[in-house]
Amino acid sequence: MRASEKAYAALRDDIVEWRLAPGTVLAEVEQSERLGVSRTPLREALGRLTAEGLTTPGGRGVVVTDISLEDIDELFELRETLEGKAAALAASRGDAATFEQLQRELAHAPDLINGNDPTRHDYYELVGRLDAAIDAAISNSYLAQAMRSLRVHLVRIRRLAADDAARLTAAAAEHAAIAEAIAAKNPRLAEAATTLHLHRSLSHVKATHASHHKEHHG
Amino acid sequence: MRASEKAYAALRDDIVEWRLAPGTVLAEVEQSERLGVSRTPLREALGRLTAEGLTTPGGRGVVVTDISLEDIDELFELRETLEGKAAALAASRGDAATFEQLQRELAHAPDLINGNDPTRHDYYELVGRLDAAIDAAISNSYLAQAMRSLRVHLVRIRRLAADDAARLTAAAAEHAAIAEAIAAKNPRLAEAATTLHLHRSLSHVKATHASHHKEHHG
DNA sequence: ATCTCATTTTCTGTATACATAACCCTTGTG
DNA sequence: CACAAGGGTTATGTATACAGAAAATGAGAT
């Protein structure tokens, strides 16, 4: 693996998993020593992170960007626009059998959620397959790219929310509804199902974020 | 000006203005000598261009990305999604006076188009001010960023289309309709006016692109 | 004649040394 | 005591040297 790739993956992971808090200054020498690479590949990694919006050029060096409540609202506003359109396009252009299969698998998602694996690997993998299927079905690389760049931030937010079994079960049902609408080749229904799902996700994130806040300050 | 910034600006301009054709391999030593900077800042510039999608990592070095007819369709599909939403949000959240003023100025755009300046600087500046006003009105930095990253590609496409006075005059009227709808605080109308404008722009681009193609091959 | 494999060359990837600019602290003054 | 100016310090920005990998080249065999 290239050193710049290694540094990028490590830093990205540290930021997304909140091991590097917002506002942290990423000094080049400090980070290059910590990650065991020289400054050149490290700078490349920082450039990629900044392009993605995970870091921003601050006075000296780059700093880990903050995610405020307003950011979450803005992020979901854009997400609703993009994923709503994507679901509609997938319904128009996608292959019905693919999404029928995903719908069937999502019906059994509760088994994955309540299984032995505390990381819920299989569940998240299944949701990821739905995302990938939509990406492939829309046949619009620019839209797919825009959604990919959003997902980085969404993963970061997800780590704030308590992914409890109740919410995940409900989310799986919402995903199944999206898959069903796409399989039925109904663009407007697919978009509506997506809108519904995102609104509920947002509510959940904001609720847990608020209680986190209370925990820390009250 | 920093060397990496200089290299980035020069390469970006060369690509957008079609002085560097799609498929051109950008070798590091060659380009660094041409632009008078060392390889380090040049690589940073190439990284930024690749993140924007103007270049792609090809076998050896990076190559200037192609823009096919399908790409144009995909680009406008995403553009319609983003700018339609942006216009609607601007209508909801924007300041009416700002857009009334822009509407009045756009009414006089034919004067700018038929003026002495062959580059139509004042006209494009006015259209740019409308874009900026919408960007500011939506108060969603993620959506604004997504639109900015699209505009690079759109400028590149625009240089393919013949920006004749007739099309620009019609476009100005379409822009005026968008400004009017936003000023009237009518989101659905603003979105519709945007959809209409983009469809006509796309038709124009594809028509001139097709005739170009005929010119070269027939 | 063409395909394959080894050699050579050339390019990218990385490390490091140097230049430059921003920041901080000290010092002097109002 | 507050504030500004200056130098010192430390970080980033740039250049270059080196290492390694990939592609072009050429010789040899089939």
Coordinates of C-alpha atoms (C1' of nucleotides) in Angstrom, one line a residue:
Chain A
M1 CA 0.0 0.0 0.0
R2 CA 1.3 3.5 -0.9
A3 CA 2.3 5.6 2.1
S4 CA 0.0 8.4 1.1
E5 CA -2.9 6.0 0.9
K6 CA -2.1 4.6 4.3
A7 CA -1.9 8.1 5.8
Y8 CA -5.1 9.1 4.2
A9 CA -7.0 6.0 5.4
A10 CA -5.6 6.3 8.9
L11 CA -6.5 10.0 9.2
R12 CA -9.9 9.6 7.6
D13 CA -10.7 6.8 10.0
D14 CA -9.5 8.8 13.0
I15 CA -11.7 11.7 12.0
V16 CA -14.8 9.7 11.1
E17 CA -14.5 7.6 14.3
W18 CA -14.1 10.8 16.4
R19 CA -10.7 9.9 17.7
L20 CA -9.5 13.2 16.3
A21 CA -12.0 15.8 17.6
P22 CA -13.2 18.8 15.6
G23 CA -10.9 21.7 15.9
T24 CA -7.8 19.5 16.2
V25 CA -4.9 21.0 14.4
L26 CA -3.1 18.4 12.2
A27 CA 0.5 19.5 12.2
E28 CA 2.5 17.9 9.4
V29 CA 5.6 16.8 11.3
E30 CA 3.6 15.6 14.2
Q31 CA 1.2 13.5 12.1
S32 CA 3.9 12.2 9.7
E33 CA 5.8 10.9 12.7
R34 CA 2.8 9.4 14.3
L35 CA 1.8 7.6 11.1
G36 CA 5.3 6.6 10.1
V37 CA 5.4 8.3 6.7
S38 CA 7.3 11.4 5.5
R39 CA 5.7 14.8 5.0
T40 CA 5.3 14.5 1.3
P41 CA 2.7 11.6 1.3
L42 CA 1.1 13.1 4.4
R43 CA 0.5 16.4 2.7
E44 CA -1.2 14.5 -0.1
A45 CA -3.5 12.8 2.4
L46 CA -4.3 16.1 4.0
G47 CA -5.1 17.6 0.6
R48 CA -7.6 14.8 -0.1
L49 CA -9.2 15.2 3.3
T50 CA -9.6 18.9 2.7
A51 CA -11.1 18.3 -0.7
E52 CA -13.7 16.1 1.0
G53 CA -14.4 18.6 3.6
L54 CA -13.2 16.6 6.6
T55 CA -10.5 19.1 7.2
T56 CA -10.2 22.8 6.4
P57 CA -7.2 25.0 5.9
G58 CA -6.8 26.9 9.2
G59 CA -4.3 29.6 10.0
R60 CA -1.4 27.2 10.3
G61 CA -1.9 23.7 9.0
V62 CA -5.3 22.1 8.6
V63 CA -7.9 21.6 11.3
V64 CA -10.5 18.9 11.6
T65 CA -13.9 20.4 10.6
D66 CA -16.7 20.7 13.1
I67 CA -20.2 19.3 12.6
S68 CA -22.8 21.5 14.2
L69 CA -26.5 20.9 14.4
E70 CA -27.0 23.2 11.5
D71 CA -24.5 21.2 9.5
I72 CA -26.5 18.1 10.1
D73 CA -29.7 19.9 8.8
E74 CA -27.9 21.1 5.7
L75 CA -26.3 17.7 5.1
F76 CA -29.7 16.0 5.2
E77 CA -31.3 18.6 3.0
L78 CA -28.7 17.9 0.3
R79 CA -29.0 14.2 1.0
E80 CA -32.7 14.2 0.5
T81 CA -32.3 16.0 -2.8
L82 CA -29.7 13.7 -4.1
E83 CA -31.0 10.3 -2.8
G84 CA -34.6 11.2 -3.6
K85 CA -33.6 11.8 -7.2
A86 CA -31.4 8.7 -7.2
A87 CA -34.2 6.5 -6.0
A88 CA -36.5 7.9 -8.6
L89 CA -33.9 7.3 -11.3
A90 CA -33.3 3.8 -10.0
A91 CA -37.0 3.1 -10.3
S92 CA -37.0 4.3 -13.9
R93 CA -33.8 2.6 -15.0
G94 CA -33.0 -0.2 -12.6
D95 CA -33.5 -3.9 -12.9
A96 CA -36.6 -5.1 -10.9
A97 CA -35.2 -8.5 -10.0
T98 CA -32.1 -7.0 -8.2
F99 CA -34.3 -4.9 -6.0
E100 CA -36.8 -7.6 -5.4
Q101 CA -34.0 -9.7 -4.1
L102 CA -32.8 -6.9 -1.8
Q103 CA -36.3 -6.3 -0.6
R104 CA -36.5 -10.0 0.4
E105 CA -33.2 -9.9 2.2
L106 CA -34.2 -6.7 4.0
A107 CA -37.3 -8.4 5.3
H108 CA -34.9 -10.7 7.3
A109 CA -32.8 -7.8 8.5
P110 CA -34.1 -8.2 12.1
D111 CA -32.3 -11.5 12.3
L112 CA -29.0 -9.7 11.4
I113 CA -29.7 -6.9 13.8
N114 CA -30.4 -9.2 16.8
G115 CA -27.7 -11.6 16.0
N116 CA -24.5 -12.3 17.9
D117 CA -22.3 -9.8 16.1
P118 CA -22.2 -6.5 18.1
T119 CA -20.8 -4.6 15.1
R120 CA -23.8 -5.7 13.0
H121 CA -21.5 -6.3 10.1
D122 CA -23.9 -8.3 8.0
Y123 CA -26.7 -5.7 8.5
Y124 CA -24.5 -2.8 7.4
E125 CA -23.2 -4.8 4.5
L126 CA -26.7 -5.4 3.3
V127 CA -27.6 -1.7 3.5
G128 CA -24.4 -1.0 1.6
R129 CA -25.5 -3.4 -1.1
L130 CA -28.7 -1.4 -1.5
D131 CA -26.8 1.8 -1.8
A132 CA -24.5 0.2 -4.4
A133 CA -27.4 -1.2 -6.3
I134 CA -29.0 2.2 -6.5
D135 CA -25.6 3.8 -7.6
A136 CA -25.4 1.2 -10.4
A137 CA -29.0 1.6 -11.5
I138 CA -29.0 5.3 -11.9
S139 CA -26.2 5.2 -14.5
N140 CA -25.1 8.7 -13.7
S141 CA -21.5 8.9 -12.5
Y142 CA -21.7 12.5 -11.4
L143 CA -24.8 11.9 -9.2
A144 CA -23.1 8.8 -7.8
Q145 CA -20.0 10.7 -7.0
A146 CA -21.9 13.5 -5.3
M147 CA -23.6 10.9 -3.1
R148 CA -20.3 9.2 -2.3
S149 CA -18.8 12.5 -1.1
L150 CA -21.8 12.9 1.1
R151 CA -21.6 9.5 2.7
V152 CA -18.3 10.2 4.3
H153 CA -19.9 12.9 6.4
L154 CA -22.9 10.8 7.1
V155 CA -20.8 8.0 8.5
R156 CA -19.2 10.5 10.8
I157 CA -22.7 11.6 12.0
R158 CA -23.9 8.1 12.4
R159 CA -21.2 7.5 15.0
L160 CA -22.9 10.2 17.1
A161 CA -26.3 8.5 17.0
A162 CA -27.1 5.5 19.1
D163 CA -27.7 2.7 16.6
D164 CA -30.0 0.8 18.8
A165 CA -31.8 -2.3 17.6
A166 CA -35.2 -0.6 17.6
R167 CA -34.1 2.2 15.2
L168 CA -32.2 -0.2 13.0
T169 CA -35.2 -2.5 12.7
A170 CA -37.4 0.4 11.7
A171 CA -34.7 1.6 9.3
A172 CA -34.6 -1.8 7.7
A173 CA -38.3 -1.6 7.1
E174 CA -37.9 1.8 5.5
H175 CA -35.1 0.5 3.3
A176 CA -37.3 -2.4 2.3
A177 CA -40.0 0.1 1.3
I178 CA -37.5 1.9 -0.9
A179 CA -36.4 -1.4 -2.6
E180 CA -40.0 -2.4 -3.1
A181 CA -40.8 0.9 -4.8
I182 CA -37.8 0.7 -7.1
A183 CA -38.6 -2.9 -7.9
A184 CA -42.2 -1.8 -8.7
K185 CA -40.7 0.8 -11.1
N186 CA -42.5 3.6 -9.4
P187 CA -40.2 6.7 -9.3
R188 CA -42.5 8.9 -7.3
L189 CA -43.1 6.2 -4.6
A190 CA -39.4 5.5 -4.5
E191 CA -38.7 9.2 -3.9
A192 CA -41.4 9.4 -1.2
A193 CA -40.1 6.3 0.6
T194 CA -36.6 7.8 0.5
T195 CA -37.8 11.2 1.9
L196 CA -39.6 9.4 4.7
H197 CA -36.6 7.3 5.6
L198 CA -34.3 10.3 5.7
H199 CA -36.6 12.4 7.8
R200 CA -36.8 9.6 10.3
S201 CA -33.1 9.1 10.3
L202 CA -32.6 12.8 10.8
S203 CA -35.1 12.9 13.7
H204 CA -33.3 10.0 15.3
V205 CA -29.8 11.6 15.0
K206 CA -31.0 14.9 16.3
A207 CA -32.8 13.2 19.3
T208 CA -29.7 11.2 20.3
H209 CA -27.5 14.2 19.7
A210 CA -29.6 16.3 22.0
S211 CA -29.5 13.7 24.7
H212 CA -25.8 13.4 24.3
H213 CA -25.5 17.1 24.8
K214 CA -27.7 17.0 27.9
E215 CA -25.5 14.2 29.3
H216 CA -22.4 16.2 28.9
H217 CA -23.7 19.5 30.2
G218 CA -26.6 18.8 32.5
Chain B
M1 CA 1.0 33.5 -5.3
R2 CA 2.0 30.0 -4.2
A3 CA 3.5 27.8 -6.8
S4 CA 1.0 25.0 -6.4
E5 CA -1.8 27.6 -6.8
K6 CA -0.2 28.9 -9.9
A7 CA 0.2 25.5 -11.4
Y8 CA -3.4 24.5 -10.5
A9 CA -4.9 27.7 -12.0
A10 CA -2.8 27.3 -15.2
L11 CA -3.7 23.6 -15.7
R12 CA -7.3 24.1 -14.8
D13 CA -7.6 27.0 -17.3
D14 CA -5.8 24.9 -20.0
I15 CA -8.2 22.1 -19.5
V16 CA -11.4 24.2 -19.3
E17 CA -10.4 26.2 -22.3
W18 CA -9.7 23.0 -24.3
R19 CA -6.0 23.9 -24.8
L20 CA -5.3 20.5 -23.2
A21 CA -7.5 18.0 -25.0
P22 CA -9.2 15.1 -23.3
G23 CA -6.9 12.1 -23.1
T24 CA -3.7 14.2 -22.8
V25 CA -1.3 12.6 -20.4
L26 CA 0.0 15.1 -17.9
A27 CA 3.5 13.9 -17.1
E28 CA 4.9 15.5 -14.0
V29 CA 8.4 16.5 -15.2
E30 CA 7.0 17.8 -18.5
Q31 CA 4.3 20.0 -16.9
S32 CA 6.5 21.2 -14.0
E33 CA 9.1 22.4 -16.5
R34 CA 6.4 24.0 -18.7
L35 CA 4.8 25.8 -15.8
G36 CA 8.1 26.7 -14.1
V37 CA 7.5 25.0 -10.8
S38 CA 9.0 21.9 -9.2
R39 CA 7.3 18.6 -9.1
T40 CA 6.0 18.9 -5.5
P41 CA 3.6 21.8 -6.0
L42 CA 2.7 20.4 -9.4
R43 CA 1.6 17.1 -7.9
E44 CA -0.6 19.0 -5.4
A45 CA -2.2 20.8 -8.4
L46 CA -2.8 17.5 -10.1
G47 CA -4.4 16.1 -7.0
R48 CA -6.8 18.9 -6.8
L49 CA -7.7 18.6 -10.5
T50 CA -8.3 14.8 -10.0
A51 CA -10.5 15.5 -7.0
E52 CA -12.6 17.8 -9.1
G53 CA -12.8 15.3 -11.9
L54 CA -11.0 17.3 -14.5
T55 CA -8.3 14.6 -14.6
T56 CA -8.2 10.9 -13.7
P57 CA -5.4 8.7 -12.6
G58 CA -4.5 6.8 -15.8
G59 CA -1.9 4.1 -16.1
R60 CA 1.1 6.4 -15.8
G61 CA 0.4 9.9 -14.4
V62 CA -3.0 11.6 -14.8
V63 CA -4.9 12.2 -18.0
V64 CA -7.4 14.9 -18.9
T65 CA -10.9 13.5 -18.6
D66 CA -13.1 13.2 -21.6
I67 CA -16.6 14.7 -21.8
S68 CA -18.9 12.6 -23.9
L69 CA -22.5 13.3 -24.9
E70 CA -23.6 11.0 -22.2
D71 CA -21.5 12.9 -19.7
I72 CA -23.3 16.1 -20.7
D73 CA -26.7 14.4 -20.1
E74 CA -25.6 13.1 -16.7
L75 CA -24.1 16.5 -15.8
F76 CA -27.3 18.3 -16.6
E77 CA -29.4 15.7 -14.8
L78 CA -27.5 16.4 -11.6
R79 CA -27.5 20.1 -12.3
E80 CA -31.3 20.1 -12.7
T81 CA -31.6 18.3 -9.4
L82 CA -29.3 20.7 -7.5
E83 CA -30.1 24.0 -9.1
G84 CA -33.8 23.2 -9.0
K85 CA -33.6 22.6 -5.3
A86 CA -31.4 25.7 -4.8
A87 CA -33.9 27.9 -6.6
A88 CA -36.7 26.6 -4.5
L89 CA -34.8 27.2 -1.3
A90 CA -33.8 30.6 -2.4
A91 CA -37.4 31.4 -3.0
S92 CA -38.2 30.2 0.5
R93 CA -35.3 31.9 2.3
G94 CA -34.0 34.6 0.1
D95 CA -34.4 38.4 0.3
A96 CA -37.0 39.6 -2.2
A97 CA -35.3 42.9 -2.8
T98 CA -32.1 41.4 -3.9
F99 CA -33.7 39.3 -6.6
E100 CA -36.0 42.1 -7.7
Q101 CA -32.9 44.1 -8.4
L102 CA -31.3 41.3 -10.3
Q103 CA -34.5 40.8 -12.3
R104 CA -34.4 44.5 -13.3
E105 CA -30.8 44.2 -14.4
L106 CA -31.5 41.1 -16.4
A107 CA -34.2 42.9 -18.2
H108 CA -31.5 45.1 -19.7
A109 CA -29.1 42.2 -20.5
P110 CA -29.7 42.5 -24.3
D111 CA -27.8 45.8 -24.0
L112 CA -24.8 44.0 -22.5
I113 CA -25.0 41.2 -25.0
N114 CA -25.1 43.4 -28.1
G115 CA -22.5 45.9 -26.7
N116 CA -19.0 46.4 -27.9
D117 CA -17.3 43.9 -25.7
P118 CA -16.8 40.6 -27.6
T119 CA -16.1 38.7 -24.4
R120 CA -19.5 39.8 -22.9
H121 CA -17.8 40.3 -19.6
D122 CA -20.6 42.4 -18.1
Y123 CA -23.2 39.9 -19.1
Y124 CA -21.4 36.9 -17.6
E125 CA -20.7 39.0 -14.5
L126 CA -24.4 39.6 -14.1
V127 CA -25.3 35.9 -14.5
G128 CA -22.5 35.2 -12.0
R129 CA -24.1 37.6 -9.5
L130 CA -27.4 35.7 -9.8
D131 CA -25.6 32.4 -9.1
A132 CA -23.9 34.0 -6.1
A133 CA -27.1 35.5 -4.8
I134 CA -28.8 32.1 -4.9
D135 CA -25.8 30.5 -3.3
A136 CA -26.0 33.0 -0.5
A137 CA -29.8 32.7 -0.1
I138 CA -30.0 29.0 0.3
S139 CA -27.8 29.1 3.4
N140 CA -26.6 25.5 2.8
S141 CA -22.9 25.3 2.4
Y142 CA -23.0 21.6 1.3
L143 CA -25.4 22.3 -1.5
A144 CA -23.5 25.4 -2.5
Q145 CA -20.3 23.4 -2.6
A146 CA -21.9 20.7 -4.7
M147 CA -23.0 23.3 -7.2
R148 CA -19.6 24.9 -7.3
S149 CA -18.0 21.6 -8.1
L150 CA -20.4 21.2 -11.0
R151 CA -19.8 24.6 -12.4
V152 CA -16.2 23.8 -13.4
H153 CA -17.5 21.1 -15.8
L154 CA -20.2 23.4 -17.1
V155 CA -17.8 26.1 -18.0
R156 CA -15.8 23.5 -19.9
I157 CA -19.0 22.5 -21.8
R158 CA -20.0 26.1 -22.4
R159 CA -16.8 26.6 -24.4
L160 CA -18.1 23.9 -26.8
A161 CA -21.3 25.7 -27.4
A162 CA -21.6 28.7 -29.6
D163 CA -22.7 31.5 -27.3
D164 CA -24.4 33.5 -30.0
A165 CA -26.4 36.6 -29.2
A166 CA -29.7 34.9 -29.9
R167 CA -29.2 32.2 -27.3
L168 CA -27.8 34.5 -24.7
T169 CA -30.7 36.9 -25.1
A170 CA -33.1 34.0 -24.6
A171 CA -31.1 32.7 -21.6
A172 CA -31.2 36.2 -20.0
A173 CA -35.0 36.1 -20.2
E174 CA -35.0 32.7 -18.6
H175 CA -32.7 33.9 -15.8
A176 CA -35.0 36.9 -15.3
A177 CA -37.9 34.5 -14.9
I178 CA -35.9 32.6 -12.2
A179 CA -35.1 35.8 -10.4
E180 CA -38.7 36.9 -10.6
A181 CA -40.0 33.6 -9.2
I182 CA -37.5 33.8 -6.3
A183 CA -38.4 37.4 -5.6
A184 CA -42.1 36.4 -5.6
K185 CA -41.2 33.8 -2.9
N186 CA -42.6 31.0 -5.0
P187 CA -40.5 27.9 -4.7
R188 CA -42.3 25.7 -7.1
L189 CA -42.3 28.4 -9.8
A190 CA -38.6 29.0 -9.2
E191 CA -37.9 25.4 -9.6
A192 CA -40.0 25.1 -12.8
A193 CA -38.3 28.2 -14.3
T194 CA -34.9 26.6 -13.5
T195 CA -35.9 23.3 -15.1
L196 CA -37.0 25.1 -18.2
H197 CA -33.8 27.1 -18.4
L198 CA -31.6 24.1 -18.0
H199 CA -33.5 22.1 -20.6
R200 CA -33.1 24.8 -23.1
S201 CA -29.4 25.2 -22.3
L202 CA -28.9 21.5 -22.7
S203 CA -30.7 21.5 -26.1
H204 CA -28.6 24.4 -27.3
V205 CA -25.4 22.7 -26.2
K206 CA -26.3 19.4 -27.8
A207 CA -27.4 21.1 -31.0
T208 CA -24.1 23.0 -31.4
H209 CA -22.1 20.0 -30.3
A210 CA -23.8 17.9 -32.9
S211 CA -23.1 20.5 -35.7
H212 CA -19.5 20.7 -34.5
H213 CA -19.2 17.0 -34.9
K214 CA -20.6 17.1 -38.4
E215 CA -18.1 19.9 -39.2
H216 CA -15.2 17.7 -38.3
H217 CA -16.4 14.5 -39.8
G218 CA -18.7 15.3 -42.7
Chain C
dA1 C1' 7.2 -13.0 -38.6
dT2 C1' 5.5 -12.9 -34.0
dC3 C1' 5.5 -13.8 -29.4
dT4 C1' 7.9 -13.8 -25.1
dC5 C1' 11.1 -12.6 -21.8
dA6 C1' 14.9 -10.0 -20.1
dT7 C1' 16.9 -5.4 -20.0
dT8 C1' 16.8 -0.8 -20.0
dT9 C1' 14.8 3.4 -19.5
dT10 C1' 11.7 6.6 -17.7
dC11 C1' 8.3 7.9 -14.9
dT12 C1' 6.1 8.1 -10.4
dG13 C1' 6.4 7.7 -5.2
dT14 C1' 9.0 9.0 -1.1
dA15 C1' 12.3 11.2 1.8
dT16 C1' 14.8 15.1 3.1
dA17 C1' 17.1 19.5 2.9
dC18 C1' 16.3 24.3 2.2
dA19 C1' 13.5 28.7 1.7
dT20 C1' 9.9 31.4 3.3
dA21 C1' 6.3 33.0 5.9
dA22 C1' 3.4 33.2 9.9
dC23 C1' 3.1 33.3 14.8
dC24 C1' 4.8 34.2 19.4
dC25 C1' 7.3 36.3 22.7
dT26 C1' 10.2 39.8 24.3
dT27 C1' 11.4 44.4 24.6
dG28 C1' 10.8 49.1 24.5
dT29 C1' 7.8 53.1 24.6
dG30 C1' 3.6 56.0 25.3
Chain D
dC1 C1' -0.1 49.1 32.4
dA2 C1' -1.3 48.7 27.5
dC3 C1' 0.3 48.4 23.1
dA4 C1' 3.3 48.3 19.2
dA5 C1' 7.5 46.9 16.9
dG6 C1' 11.1 43.8 16.4
dG7 C1' 13.5 39.5 16.4
dG8 C1' 13.4 34.7 17.2
dT9 C1' 11.1 30.4 16.6
dT10 C1' 8.4 27.0 14.3
dA11 C1' 5.6 25.6 11.0
dT12 C1' 4.4 25.3 6.1
dG13 C1' 5.9 25.7 1.0
dT14 C1' 9.3 24.3 -2.3
dA15 C1' 13.1 22.0 -4.5
dT16 C1' 15.7 18.0 -5.3
dA17 C1' 17.8 13.6 -4.7
dC18 C1' 16.9 8.8 -4.3
dA19 C1' 14.2 4.3 -4.6
dG20 C1' 11.1 1.5 -6.9
dA21 C1' 7.7 0.2 -10.3
dA22 C1' 5.8 0.3 -14.8
dA23 C1' 6.3 0.7 -19.6
dA24 C1' 9.1 0.7 -23.8
dT25 C1' 12.7 -1.7 -26.2
dG26 C1' 15.3 -5.2 -28.1
dA27 C1' 17.1 -9.9 -28.5
dG28 C1' 16.1 -14.6 -28.9
dA29 C1' 13.3 -18.6 -29.7
dT30 C1' 9.4 -20.8 -31.9

